PDB file of C-alpha atoms in Angstrom:
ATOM      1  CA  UNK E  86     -10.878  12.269  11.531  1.00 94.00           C
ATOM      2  CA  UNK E  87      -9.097   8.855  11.311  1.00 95.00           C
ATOM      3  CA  UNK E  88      -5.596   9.054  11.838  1.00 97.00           C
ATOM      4  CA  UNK E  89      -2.947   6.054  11.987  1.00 98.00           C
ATOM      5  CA  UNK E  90       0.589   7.323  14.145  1.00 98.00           C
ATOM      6  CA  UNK E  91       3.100   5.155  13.578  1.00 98.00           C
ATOM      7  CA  UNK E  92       6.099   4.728  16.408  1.00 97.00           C
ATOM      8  CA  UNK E  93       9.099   2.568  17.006  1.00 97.00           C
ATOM      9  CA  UNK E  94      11.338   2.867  14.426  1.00 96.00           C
ATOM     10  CA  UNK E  95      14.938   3.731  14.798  1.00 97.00           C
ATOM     11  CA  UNK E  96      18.584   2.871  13.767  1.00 97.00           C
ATOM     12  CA  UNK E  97      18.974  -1.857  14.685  1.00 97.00           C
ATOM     13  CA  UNK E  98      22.353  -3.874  14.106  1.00 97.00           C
ATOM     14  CA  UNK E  99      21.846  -6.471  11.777  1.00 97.00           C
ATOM     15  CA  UNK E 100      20.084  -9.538  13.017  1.00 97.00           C
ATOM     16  CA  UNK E 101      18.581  -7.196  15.765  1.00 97.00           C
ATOM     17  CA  UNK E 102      14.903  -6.731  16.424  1.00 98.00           C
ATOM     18  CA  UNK E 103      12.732  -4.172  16.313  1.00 98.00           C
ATOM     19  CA  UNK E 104       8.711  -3.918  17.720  1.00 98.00           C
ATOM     20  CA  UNK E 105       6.370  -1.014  15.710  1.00 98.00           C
ATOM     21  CA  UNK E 106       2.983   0.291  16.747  1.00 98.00           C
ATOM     22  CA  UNK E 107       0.320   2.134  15.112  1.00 98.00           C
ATOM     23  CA  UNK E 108      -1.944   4.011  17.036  1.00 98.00           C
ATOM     24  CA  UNK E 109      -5.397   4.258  15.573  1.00 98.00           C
ATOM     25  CA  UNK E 110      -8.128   6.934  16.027  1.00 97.00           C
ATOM     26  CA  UNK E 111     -11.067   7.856  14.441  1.00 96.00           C
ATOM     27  CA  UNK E 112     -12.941   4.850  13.378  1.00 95.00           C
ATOM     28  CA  UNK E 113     -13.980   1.443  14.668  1.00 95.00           C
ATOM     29  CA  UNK E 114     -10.485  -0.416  14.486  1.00 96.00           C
ATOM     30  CA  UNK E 115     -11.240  -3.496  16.433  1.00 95.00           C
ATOM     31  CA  UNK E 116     -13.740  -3.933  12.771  1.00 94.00           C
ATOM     32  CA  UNK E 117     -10.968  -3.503  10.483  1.00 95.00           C
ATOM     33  CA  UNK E 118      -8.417  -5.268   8.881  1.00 96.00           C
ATOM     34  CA  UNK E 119      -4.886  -3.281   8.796  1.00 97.00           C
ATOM     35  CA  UNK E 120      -1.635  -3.650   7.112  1.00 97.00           C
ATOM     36  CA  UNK E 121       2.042  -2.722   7.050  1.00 98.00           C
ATOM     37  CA  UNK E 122       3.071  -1.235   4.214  1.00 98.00           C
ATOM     38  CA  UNK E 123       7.197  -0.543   3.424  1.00 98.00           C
ATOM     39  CA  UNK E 124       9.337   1.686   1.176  1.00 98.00           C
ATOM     40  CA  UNK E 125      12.859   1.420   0.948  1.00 97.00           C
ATOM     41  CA  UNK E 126      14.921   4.438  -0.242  1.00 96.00           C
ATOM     42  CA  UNK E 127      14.177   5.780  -3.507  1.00 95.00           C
ATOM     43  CA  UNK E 128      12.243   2.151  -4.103  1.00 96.00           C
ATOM     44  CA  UNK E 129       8.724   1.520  -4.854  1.00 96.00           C
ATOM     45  CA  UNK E 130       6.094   0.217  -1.888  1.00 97.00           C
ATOM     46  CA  UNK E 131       6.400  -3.642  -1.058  1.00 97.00           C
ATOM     47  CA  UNK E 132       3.457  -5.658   0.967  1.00 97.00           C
ATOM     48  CA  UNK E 133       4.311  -6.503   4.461  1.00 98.00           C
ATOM     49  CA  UNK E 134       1.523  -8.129   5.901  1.00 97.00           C
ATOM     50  CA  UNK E 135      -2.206  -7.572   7.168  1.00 96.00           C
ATOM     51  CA  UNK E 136      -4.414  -8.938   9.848  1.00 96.00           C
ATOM     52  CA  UNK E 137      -8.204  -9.108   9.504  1.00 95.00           C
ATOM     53  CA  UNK E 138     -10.248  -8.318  12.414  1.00 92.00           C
ATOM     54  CA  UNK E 139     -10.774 -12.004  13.670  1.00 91.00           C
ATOM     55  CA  UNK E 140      -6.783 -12.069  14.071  1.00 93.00           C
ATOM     56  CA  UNK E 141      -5.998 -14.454  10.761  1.00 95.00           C
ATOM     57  CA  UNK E 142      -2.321 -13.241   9.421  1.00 96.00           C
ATOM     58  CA  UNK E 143      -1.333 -12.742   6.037  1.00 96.00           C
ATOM     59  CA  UNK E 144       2.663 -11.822   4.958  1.00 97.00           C
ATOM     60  CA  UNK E 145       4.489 -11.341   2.163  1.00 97.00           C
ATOM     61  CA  UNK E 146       7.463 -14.120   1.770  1.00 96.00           C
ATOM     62  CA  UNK E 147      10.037 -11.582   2.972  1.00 96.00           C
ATOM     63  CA  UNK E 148       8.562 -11.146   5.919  1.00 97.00           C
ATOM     64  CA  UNK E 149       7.580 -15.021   6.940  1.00 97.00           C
ATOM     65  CA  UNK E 150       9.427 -16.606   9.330  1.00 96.00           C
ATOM     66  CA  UNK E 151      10.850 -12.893  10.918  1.00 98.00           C
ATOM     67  CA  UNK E 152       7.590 -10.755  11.053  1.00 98.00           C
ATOM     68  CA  UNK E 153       4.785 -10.977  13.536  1.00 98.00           C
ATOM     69  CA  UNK E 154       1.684  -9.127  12.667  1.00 98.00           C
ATOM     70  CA  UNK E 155      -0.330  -8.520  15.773  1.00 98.00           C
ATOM     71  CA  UNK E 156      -2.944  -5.901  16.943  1.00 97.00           C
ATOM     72  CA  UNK E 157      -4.238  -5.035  20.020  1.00 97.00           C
ATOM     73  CA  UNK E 158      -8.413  -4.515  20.342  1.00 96.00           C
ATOM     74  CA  UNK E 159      -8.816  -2.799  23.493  1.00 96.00           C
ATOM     75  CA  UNK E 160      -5.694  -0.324  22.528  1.00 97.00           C
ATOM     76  CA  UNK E 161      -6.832   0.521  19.111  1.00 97.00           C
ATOM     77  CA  UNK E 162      -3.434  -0.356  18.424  1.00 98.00           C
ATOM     78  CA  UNK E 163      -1.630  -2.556  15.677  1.00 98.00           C
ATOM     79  CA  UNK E 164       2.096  -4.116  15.719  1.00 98.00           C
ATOM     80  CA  UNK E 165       4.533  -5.620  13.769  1.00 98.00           C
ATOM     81  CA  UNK E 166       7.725  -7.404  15.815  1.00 98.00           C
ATOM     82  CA  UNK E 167      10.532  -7.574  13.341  1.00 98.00           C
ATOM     83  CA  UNK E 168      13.250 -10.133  13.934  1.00 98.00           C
ATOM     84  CA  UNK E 169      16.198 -11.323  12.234  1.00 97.00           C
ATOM     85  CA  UNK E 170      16.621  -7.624  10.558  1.00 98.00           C
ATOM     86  CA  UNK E 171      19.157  -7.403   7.931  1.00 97.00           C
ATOM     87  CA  UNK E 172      19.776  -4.356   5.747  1.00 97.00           C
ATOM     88  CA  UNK E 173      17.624  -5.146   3.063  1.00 97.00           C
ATOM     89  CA  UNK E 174      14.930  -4.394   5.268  1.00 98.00           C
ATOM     90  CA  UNK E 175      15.605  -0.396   5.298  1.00 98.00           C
ATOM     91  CA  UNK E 176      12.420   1.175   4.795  1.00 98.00           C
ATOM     92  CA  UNK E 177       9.873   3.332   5.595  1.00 98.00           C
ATOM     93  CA  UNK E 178       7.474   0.978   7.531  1.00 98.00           C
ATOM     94  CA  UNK E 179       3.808   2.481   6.521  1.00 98.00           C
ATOM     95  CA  UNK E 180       0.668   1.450   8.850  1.00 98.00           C
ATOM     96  CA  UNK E 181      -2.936   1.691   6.467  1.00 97.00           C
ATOM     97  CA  UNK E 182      -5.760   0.787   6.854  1.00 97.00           C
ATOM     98  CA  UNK E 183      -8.200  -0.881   3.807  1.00 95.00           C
ATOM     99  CA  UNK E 184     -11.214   1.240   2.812  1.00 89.00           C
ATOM    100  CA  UNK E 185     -14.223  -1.102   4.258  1.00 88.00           C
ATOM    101  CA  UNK E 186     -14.578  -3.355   7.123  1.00 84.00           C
ATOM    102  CA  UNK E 187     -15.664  -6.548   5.133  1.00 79.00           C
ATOM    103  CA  UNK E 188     -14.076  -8.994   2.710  1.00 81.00           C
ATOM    104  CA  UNK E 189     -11.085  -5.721   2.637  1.00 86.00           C
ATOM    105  CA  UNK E 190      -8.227  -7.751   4.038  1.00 85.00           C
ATOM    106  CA  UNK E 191      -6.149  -7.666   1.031  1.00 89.00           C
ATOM    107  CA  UNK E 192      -7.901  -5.270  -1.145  1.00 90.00           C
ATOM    108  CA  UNK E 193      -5.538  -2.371  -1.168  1.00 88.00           C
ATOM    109  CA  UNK E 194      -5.501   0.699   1.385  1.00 95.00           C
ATOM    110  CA  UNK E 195      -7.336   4.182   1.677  1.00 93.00           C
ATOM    111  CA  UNK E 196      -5.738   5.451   4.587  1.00 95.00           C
ATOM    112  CA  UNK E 197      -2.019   5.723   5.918  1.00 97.00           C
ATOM    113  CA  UNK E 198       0.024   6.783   8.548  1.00 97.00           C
ATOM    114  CA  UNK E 199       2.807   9.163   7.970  1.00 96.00           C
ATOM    115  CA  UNK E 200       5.508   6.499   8.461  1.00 97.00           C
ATOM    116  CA  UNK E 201       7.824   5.293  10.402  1.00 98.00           C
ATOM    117  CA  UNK E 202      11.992   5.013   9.447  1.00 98.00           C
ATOM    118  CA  UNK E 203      13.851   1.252  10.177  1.00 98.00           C
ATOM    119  CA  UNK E 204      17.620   1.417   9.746  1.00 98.00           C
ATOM    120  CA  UNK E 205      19.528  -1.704   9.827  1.00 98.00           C
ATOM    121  CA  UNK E 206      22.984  -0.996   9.995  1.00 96.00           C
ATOM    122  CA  UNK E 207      25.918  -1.718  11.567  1.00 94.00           C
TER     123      UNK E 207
ATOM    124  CA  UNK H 235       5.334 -12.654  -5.476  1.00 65.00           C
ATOM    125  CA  UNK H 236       6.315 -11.080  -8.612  1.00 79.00           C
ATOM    126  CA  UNK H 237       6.190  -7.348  -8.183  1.00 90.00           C
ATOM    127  CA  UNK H 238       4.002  -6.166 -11.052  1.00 96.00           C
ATOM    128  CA  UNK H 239       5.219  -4.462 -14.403  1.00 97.00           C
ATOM    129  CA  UNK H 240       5.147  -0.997 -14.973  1.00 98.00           C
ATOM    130  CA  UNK H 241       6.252   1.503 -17.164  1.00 97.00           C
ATOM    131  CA  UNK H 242       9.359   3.365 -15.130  1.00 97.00           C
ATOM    132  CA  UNK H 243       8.062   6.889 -16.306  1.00 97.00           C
ATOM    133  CA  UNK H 244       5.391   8.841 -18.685  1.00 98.00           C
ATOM    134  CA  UNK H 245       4.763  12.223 -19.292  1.00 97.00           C
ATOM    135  CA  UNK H 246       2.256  14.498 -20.584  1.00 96.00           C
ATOM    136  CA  UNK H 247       1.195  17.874 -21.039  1.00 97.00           C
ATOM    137  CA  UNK H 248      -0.997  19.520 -19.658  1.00 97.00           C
ATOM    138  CA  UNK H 249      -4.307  19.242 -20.777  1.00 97.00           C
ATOM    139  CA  UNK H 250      -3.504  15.951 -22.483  1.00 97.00           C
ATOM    140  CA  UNK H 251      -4.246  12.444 -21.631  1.00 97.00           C
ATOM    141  CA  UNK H 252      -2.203   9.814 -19.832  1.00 98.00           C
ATOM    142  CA  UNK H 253      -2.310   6.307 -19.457  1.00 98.00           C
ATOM    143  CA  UNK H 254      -0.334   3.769 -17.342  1.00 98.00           C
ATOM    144  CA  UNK H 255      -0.204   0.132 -17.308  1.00 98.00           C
ATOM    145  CA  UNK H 256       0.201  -2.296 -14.851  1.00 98.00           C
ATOM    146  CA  UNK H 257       0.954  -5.772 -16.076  1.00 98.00           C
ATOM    147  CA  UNK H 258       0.791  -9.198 -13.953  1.00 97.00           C
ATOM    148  CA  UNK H 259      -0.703 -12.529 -14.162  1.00 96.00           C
ATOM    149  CA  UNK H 260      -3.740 -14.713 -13.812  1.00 96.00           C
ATOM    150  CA  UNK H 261      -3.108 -15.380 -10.454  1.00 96.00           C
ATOM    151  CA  UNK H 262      -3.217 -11.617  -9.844  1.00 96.00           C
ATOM    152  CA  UNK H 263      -4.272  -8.448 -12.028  1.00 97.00           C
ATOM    153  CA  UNK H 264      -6.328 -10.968 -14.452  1.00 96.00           C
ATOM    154  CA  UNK H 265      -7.481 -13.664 -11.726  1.00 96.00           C
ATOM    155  CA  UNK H 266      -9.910 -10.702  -9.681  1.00 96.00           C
ATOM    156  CA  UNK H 267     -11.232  -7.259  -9.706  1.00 96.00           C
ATOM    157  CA  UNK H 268      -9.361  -6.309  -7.176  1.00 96.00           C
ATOM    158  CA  UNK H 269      -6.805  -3.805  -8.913  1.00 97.00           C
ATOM    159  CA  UNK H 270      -5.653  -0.866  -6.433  1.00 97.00           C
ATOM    160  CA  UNK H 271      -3.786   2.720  -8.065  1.00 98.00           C
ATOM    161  CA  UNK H 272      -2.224   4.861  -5.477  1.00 98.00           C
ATOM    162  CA  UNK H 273      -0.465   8.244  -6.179  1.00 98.00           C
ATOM    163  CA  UNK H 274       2.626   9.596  -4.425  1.00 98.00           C
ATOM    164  CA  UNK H 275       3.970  12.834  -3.855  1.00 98.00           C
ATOM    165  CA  UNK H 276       7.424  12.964  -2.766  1.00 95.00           C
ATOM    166  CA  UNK H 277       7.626  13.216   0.882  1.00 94.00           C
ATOM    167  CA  UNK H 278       4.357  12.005   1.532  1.00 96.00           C
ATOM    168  CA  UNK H 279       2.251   8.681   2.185  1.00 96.00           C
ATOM    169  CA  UNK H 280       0.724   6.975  -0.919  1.00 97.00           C
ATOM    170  CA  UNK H 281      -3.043   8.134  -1.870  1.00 97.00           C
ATOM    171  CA  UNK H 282      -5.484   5.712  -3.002  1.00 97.00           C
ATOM    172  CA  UNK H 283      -7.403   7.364  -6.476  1.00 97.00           C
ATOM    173  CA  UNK H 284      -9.256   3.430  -7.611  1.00 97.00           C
ATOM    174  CA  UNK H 285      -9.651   0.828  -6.202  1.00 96.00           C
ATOM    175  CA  UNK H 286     -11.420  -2.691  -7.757  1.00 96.00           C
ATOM    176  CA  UNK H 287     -10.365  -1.645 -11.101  1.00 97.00           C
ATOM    177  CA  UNK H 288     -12.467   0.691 -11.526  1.00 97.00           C
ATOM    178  CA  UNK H 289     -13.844   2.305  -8.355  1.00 96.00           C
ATOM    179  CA  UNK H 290     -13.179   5.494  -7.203  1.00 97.00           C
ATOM    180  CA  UNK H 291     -13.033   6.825  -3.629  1.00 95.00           C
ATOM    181  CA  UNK H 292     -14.914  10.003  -2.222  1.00 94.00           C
ATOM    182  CA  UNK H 293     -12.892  12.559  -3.212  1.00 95.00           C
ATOM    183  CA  UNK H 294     -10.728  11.753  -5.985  1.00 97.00           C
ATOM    184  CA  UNK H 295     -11.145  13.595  -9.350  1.00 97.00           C
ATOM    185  CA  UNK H 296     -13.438  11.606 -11.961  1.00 96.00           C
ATOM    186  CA  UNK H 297     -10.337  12.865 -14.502  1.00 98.00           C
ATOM    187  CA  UNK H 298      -8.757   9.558 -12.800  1.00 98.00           C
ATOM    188  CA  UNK H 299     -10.207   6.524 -14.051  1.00 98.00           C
ATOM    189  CA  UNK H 300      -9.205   2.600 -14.203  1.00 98.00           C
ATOM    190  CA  UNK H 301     -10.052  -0.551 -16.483  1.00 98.00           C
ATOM    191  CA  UNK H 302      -8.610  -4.161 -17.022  1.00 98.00           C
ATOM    192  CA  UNK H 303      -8.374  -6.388 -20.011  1.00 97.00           C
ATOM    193  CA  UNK H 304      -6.648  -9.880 -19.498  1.00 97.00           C
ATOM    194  CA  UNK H 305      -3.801  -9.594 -17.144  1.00 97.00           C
ATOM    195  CA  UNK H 306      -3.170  -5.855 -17.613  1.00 98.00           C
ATOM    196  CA  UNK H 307      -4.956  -2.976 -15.549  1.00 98.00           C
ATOM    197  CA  UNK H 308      -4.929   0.220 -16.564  1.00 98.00           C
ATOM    198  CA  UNK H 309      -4.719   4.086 -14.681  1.00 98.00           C
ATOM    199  CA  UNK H 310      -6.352   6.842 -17.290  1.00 98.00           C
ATOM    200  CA  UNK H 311      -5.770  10.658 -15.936  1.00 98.00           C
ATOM    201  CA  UNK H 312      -7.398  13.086 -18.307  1.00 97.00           C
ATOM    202  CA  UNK H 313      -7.040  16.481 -18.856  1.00 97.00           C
ATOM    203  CA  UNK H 314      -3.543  16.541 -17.435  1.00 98.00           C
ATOM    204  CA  UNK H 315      -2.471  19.113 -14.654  1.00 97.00           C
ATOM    205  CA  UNK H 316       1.017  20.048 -13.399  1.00 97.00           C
ATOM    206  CA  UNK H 317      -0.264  18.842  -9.512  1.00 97.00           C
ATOM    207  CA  UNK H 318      -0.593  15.383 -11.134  1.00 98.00           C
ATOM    208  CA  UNK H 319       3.067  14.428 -11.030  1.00 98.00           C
ATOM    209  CA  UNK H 320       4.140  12.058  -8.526  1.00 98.00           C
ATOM    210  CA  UNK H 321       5.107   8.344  -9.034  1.00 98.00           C
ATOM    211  CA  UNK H 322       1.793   5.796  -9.324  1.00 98.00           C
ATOM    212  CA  UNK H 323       1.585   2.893  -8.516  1.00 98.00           C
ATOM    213  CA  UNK H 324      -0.912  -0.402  -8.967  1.00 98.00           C
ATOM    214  CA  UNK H 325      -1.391  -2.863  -6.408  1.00 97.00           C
ATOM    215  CA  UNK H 326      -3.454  -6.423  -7.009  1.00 97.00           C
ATOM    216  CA  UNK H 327      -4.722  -8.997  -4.416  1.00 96.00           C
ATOM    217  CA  UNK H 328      -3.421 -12.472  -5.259  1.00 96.00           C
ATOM    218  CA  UNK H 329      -4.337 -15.863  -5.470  1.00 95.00           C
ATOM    219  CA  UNK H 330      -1.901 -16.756  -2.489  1.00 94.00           C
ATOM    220  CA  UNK H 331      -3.422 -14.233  -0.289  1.00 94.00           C
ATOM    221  CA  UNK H 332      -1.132 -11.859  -0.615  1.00 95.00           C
ATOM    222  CA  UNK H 333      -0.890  -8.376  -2.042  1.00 96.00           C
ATOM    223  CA  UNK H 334       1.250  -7.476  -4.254  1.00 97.00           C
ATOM    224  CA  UNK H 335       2.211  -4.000  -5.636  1.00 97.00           C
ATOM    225  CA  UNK H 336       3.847  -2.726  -8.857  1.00 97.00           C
ATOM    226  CA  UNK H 337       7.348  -0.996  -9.269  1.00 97.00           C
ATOM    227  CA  UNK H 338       5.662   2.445  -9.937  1.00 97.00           C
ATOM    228  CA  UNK H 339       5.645   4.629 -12.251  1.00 98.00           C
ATOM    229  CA  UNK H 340       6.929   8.536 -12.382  1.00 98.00           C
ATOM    230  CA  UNK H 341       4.568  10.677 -13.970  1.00 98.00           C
ATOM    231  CA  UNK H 342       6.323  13.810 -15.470  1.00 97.00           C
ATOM    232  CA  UNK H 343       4.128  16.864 -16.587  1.00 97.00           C
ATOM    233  CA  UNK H 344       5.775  18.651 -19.031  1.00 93.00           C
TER     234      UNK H 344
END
């Protein structure tokens, strides 16, 4: 069964950082691209970014500059280092992963984690 | 990155069909077939039901169906059933490389 735990989210001060990781299981992750999906409270879902297997990095402007996509091969693991957090950035912090291994970078996402919960406040 | 247009809500009966629009531009919904429609229950992670316009995964009810015409995709959910609430929303590759979703939609079953 593929499954996609998210951990490391939690109550930052303003302009603090945070690291998340999504543990992956259940299918061949180092041939995926994978994504960070958020959702503030009572808001709609909002692009993060996405990685593609070979490592290229794709974010959404509210994220450039502050957000580091990164994942880790050998761990089946992804992250995303979040710095420079201010309150707009409340959210539940989704991990997914795209429905095929090729050409799915940016494609939209069939699976997701449960989520994880990133307060900024002070 | 322009979040794309949706209607705020719809509603339906059950039994009846529903359809919900999802509105962007030509460097978006109308520039590639690469339209996305996720479902969401409250509480829960979104569920993808088509994805390329008009593909839909293993599993997901053929009463859910998608199309495009110009710059505006469309989600189609026949035969209308009370489990079908839950907010919707459309999501769109784009010609900066980025992905970019709609504001979502809350489907009410009446």
């Amino acid at each position: 069964e593929v499954q996609l735990l998210e951990s490391g989210g939690g109550l930052v001060q303003p302009g603090g950082s945070l690291r998340l990781s999504c543990a992956a299981s259940g299918f061949t992750f180092s041939s995926y691209a994978m994504g960070w999906v958020r959702q503030a409270p009572g808001k709609g879902v909002d692009w993060v970014s996405s990685i593609k297997s070979s490592g290229d990095t794709y974010y959404a402007d509210s994220a450039k500059g502050r957000f580091t996509i990164s994942r880790d091969n050998s761990k089946n693991t992804l992250y995303l280092q979040m710095d420079s957090l201010g309150p707009e950035d409340t959210a539940v912090y989704y991990c997914a992963k795209p429905l095929k291994d090729s050409g799915w970078t940016l494609r939209g996402f069939d699976i997701w984690g449960q989520g994880t919960v990133v307060t900024v406040s002070s | 990155q322009s979040a794309l247009t949706q209607p705020a809500s719809v509603s339906g009966s059950p039994g009846q069909s529903i359809t919900i629009s999802c509105t962007g531009t030509s460097s978006d919904v109308g520039g590639y077939n690469y339209v996305s429609w996720y479902q969401q229950h409250p509480g829960r992670a979104p569920k993808l039901m088509i994805y390329d316009v008009i593909n839909r995964p293993s599993g997901v009810s053929n009463r859910f169906s998608g199309s495009k015409s110009g710059n505006t995709a469309s989600l189609t959910i026949s035969g209308l059933q009370a489990e079908d609430e839950a907010d919707y929303y459309c999501g769109s590759y784009t010609s900066s490389s980025t992905l970019v979703f709609g504001g979502g939609t809350k489907l009410t079953v009446l």
